[in-house]
XYZ file of C-alpha atoms in Angstrom:
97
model
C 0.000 0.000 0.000
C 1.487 3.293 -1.148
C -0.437 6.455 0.919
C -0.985 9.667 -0.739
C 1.941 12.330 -0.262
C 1.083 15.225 -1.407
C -1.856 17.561 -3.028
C -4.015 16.183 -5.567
C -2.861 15.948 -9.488
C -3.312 19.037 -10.805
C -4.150 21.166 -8.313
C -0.782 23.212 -8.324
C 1.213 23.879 -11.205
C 4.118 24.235 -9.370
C 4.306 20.758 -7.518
C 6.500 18.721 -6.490
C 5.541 14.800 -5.667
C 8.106 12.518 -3.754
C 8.727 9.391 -5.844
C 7.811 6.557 -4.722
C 9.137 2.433 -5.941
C 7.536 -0.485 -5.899
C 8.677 -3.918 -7.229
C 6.080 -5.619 -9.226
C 6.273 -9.032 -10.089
C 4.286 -11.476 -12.450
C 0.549 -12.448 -11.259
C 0.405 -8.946 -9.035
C -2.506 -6.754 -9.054
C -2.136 -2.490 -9.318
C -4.451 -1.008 -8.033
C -5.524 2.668 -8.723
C -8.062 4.357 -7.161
C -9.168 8.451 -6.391
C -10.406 9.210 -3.104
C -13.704 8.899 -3.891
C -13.772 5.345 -3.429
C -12.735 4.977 -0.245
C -14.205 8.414 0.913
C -17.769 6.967 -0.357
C -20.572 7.868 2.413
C -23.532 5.648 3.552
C -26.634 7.137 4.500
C -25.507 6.746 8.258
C -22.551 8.784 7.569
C -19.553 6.361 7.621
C -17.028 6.061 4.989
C -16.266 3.299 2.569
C -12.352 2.997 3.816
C -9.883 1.690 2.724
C -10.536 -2.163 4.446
C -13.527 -2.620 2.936
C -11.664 -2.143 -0.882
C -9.059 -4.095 0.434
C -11.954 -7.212 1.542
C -13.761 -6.696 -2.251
C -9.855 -6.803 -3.797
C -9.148 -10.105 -1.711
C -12.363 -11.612 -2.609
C -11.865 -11.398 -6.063
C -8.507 -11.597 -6.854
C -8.984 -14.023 -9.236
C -11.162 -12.258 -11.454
C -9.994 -10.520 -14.727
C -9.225 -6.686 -14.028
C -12.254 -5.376 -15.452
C -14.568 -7.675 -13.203
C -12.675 -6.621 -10.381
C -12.960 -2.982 -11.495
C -17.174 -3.431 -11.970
C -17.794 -5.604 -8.138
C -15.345 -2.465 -6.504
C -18.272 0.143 -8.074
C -21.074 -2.607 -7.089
C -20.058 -2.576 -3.610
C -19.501 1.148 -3.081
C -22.663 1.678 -4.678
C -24.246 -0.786 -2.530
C -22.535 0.825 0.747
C -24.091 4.464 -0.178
C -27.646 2.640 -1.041
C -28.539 4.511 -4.211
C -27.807 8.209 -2.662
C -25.822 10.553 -4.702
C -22.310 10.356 -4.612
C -20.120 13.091 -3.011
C -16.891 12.290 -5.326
C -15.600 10.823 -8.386
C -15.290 7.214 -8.222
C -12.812 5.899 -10.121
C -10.086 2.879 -10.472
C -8.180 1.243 -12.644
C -7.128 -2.252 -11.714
C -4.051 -3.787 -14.187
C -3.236 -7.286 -13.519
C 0.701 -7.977 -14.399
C 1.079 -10.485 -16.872
Protein backbone atom coordinates (compact mmCIF):
# COMPACT_ATOMS: atom_id res chain seq x y z
CA UNK A 1 0.00 0.00 0.00
CA UNK A 2 1.49 3.29 -1.15
CA UNK A 3 -0.44 6.46 0.92
CA UNK A 4 -0.98 9.67 -0.74
CA UNK A 5 1.94 12.33 -0.26
CA UNK A 6 1.08 15.22 -1.41
CA UNK A 7 -1.86 17.56 -3.03
CA UNK A 8 -4.02 16.18 -5.57
CA UNK A 9 -2.86 15.95 -9.49
CA UNK A 10 -3.31 19.04 -10.80
CA UNK A 11 -4.15 21.17 -8.31
CA UNK A 12 -0.78 23.21 -8.32
CA UNK A 13 1.21 23.88 -11.20
CA UNK A 14 4.12 24.24 -9.37
CA UNK A 15 4.31 20.76 -7.52
CA UNK A 16 6.50 18.72 -6.49
CA UNK A 17 5.54 14.80 -5.67
CA UNK A 18 8.11 12.52 -3.75
CA UNK A 19 8.73 9.39 -5.84
CA UNK A 20 7.81 6.56 -4.72
CA UNK A 21 9.14 2.43 -5.94
CA UNK A 22 7.54 -0.49 -5.90
CA UNK A 23 8.68 -3.92 -7.23
CA UNK A 24 6.08 -5.62 -9.23
CA UNK A 25 6.27 -9.03 -10.09
CA UNK A 26 4.29 -11.48 -12.45
CA UNK A 27 0.55 -12.45 -11.26
CA UNK A 28 0.41 -8.95 -9.03
CA UNK A 29 -2.51 -6.75 -9.05
CA UNK A 30 -2.14 -2.49 -9.32
CA UNK A 31 -4.45 -1.01 -8.03
CA UNK A 32 -5.52 2.67 -8.72
CA UNK A 33 -8.06 4.36 -7.16
CA UNK A 34 -9.17 8.45 -6.39
CA UNK A 35 -10.41 9.21 -3.10
CA UNK A 36 -13.70 8.90 -3.89
CA UNK A 37 -13.77 5.34 -3.43
CA UNK A 38 -12.73 4.98 -0.25
CA UNK A 39 -14.21 8.41 0.91
CA UNK A 40 -17.77 6.97 -0.36
CA UNK A 41 -20.57 7.87 2.41
CA UNK A 42 -23.53 5.65 3.55
CA UNK A 43 -26.63 7.14 4.50
CA UNK A 44 -25.51 6.75 8.26
CA UNK A 45 -22.55 8.78 7.57
CA UNK A 46 -19.55 6.36 7.62
CA UNK A 47 -17.03 6.06 4.99
CA UNK A 48 -16.27 3.30 2.57
CA UNK A 49 -12.35 3.00 3.82
CA UNK A 50 -9.88 1.69 2.72
CA UNK A 51 -10.54 -2.16 4.45
CA UNK A 52 -13.53 -2.62 2.94
CA UNK A 53 -11.66 -2.14 -0.88
CA UNK A 54 -9.06 -4.09 0.43
CA UNK A 55 -11.95 -7.21 1.54
CA UNK A 56 -13.76 -6.70 -2.25
CA UNK A 57 -9.86 -6.80 -3.80
CA UNK A 58 -9.15 -10.10 -1.71
CA UNK A 59 -12.36 -11.61 -2.61
CA UNK A 60 -11.87 -11.40 -6.06
CA UNK A 61 -8.51 -11.60 -6.85
CA UNK A 62 -8.98 -14.02 -9.24
CA UNK A 63 -11.16 -12.26 -11.45
CA UNK A 64 -9.99 -10.52 -14.73
CA UNK A 65 -9.22 -6.69 -14.03
CA UNK A 66 -12.25 -5.38 -15.45
CA UNK A 67 -14.57 -7.67 -13.20
CA UNK A 68 -12.68 -6.62 -10.38
CA UNK A 69 -12.96 -2.98 -11.49
CA UNK A 70 -17.17 -3.43 -11.97
CA UNK A 71 -17.79 -5.60 -8.14
CA UNK A 72 -15.35 -2.46 -6.50
CA UNK A 73 -18.27 0.14 -8.07
CA UNK A 74 -21.07 -2.61 -7.09
CA UNK A 75 -20.06 -2.58 -3.61
CA UNK A 76 -19.50 1.15 -3.08
CA UNK A 77 -22.66 1.68 -4.68
CA UNK A 78 -24.25 -0.79 -2.53
CA UNK A 79 -22.53 0.83 0.75
CA UNK A 80 -24.09 4.46 -0.18
CA UNK A 81 -27.65 2.64 -1.04
CA UNK A 82 -28.54 4.51 -4.21
CA UNK A 83 -27.81 8.21 -2.66
CA UNK A 84 -25.82 10.55 -4.70
CA UNK A 85 -22.31 10.36 -4.61
CA UNK A 86 -20.12 13.09 -3.01
CA UNK A 87 -16.89 12.29 -5.33
CA UNK A 88 -15.60 10.82 -8.39
CA UNK A 89 -15.29 7.21 -8.22
CA UNK A 90 -12.81 5.90 -10.12
CA UNK A 91 -10.09 2.88 -10.47
CA UNK A 92 -8.18 1.24 -12.64
CA UNK A 93 -7.13 -2.25 -11.71
CA UNK A 94 -4.05 -3.79 -14.19
CA UNK A 95 -3.24 -7.29 -13.52
CA UNK A 96 0.70 -7.98 -14.40
CA UNK A 97 1.08 -10.48 -16.87
Amino acid sequence: LLDNNGPPLGWFSDTDYPINSISIEHGDLLVLLTDGIEEAMSPAGGQFGRQRVLDVLKRNINLPARQIVEKLHEAVHAFHAGDEPHDDATAVVVRIT
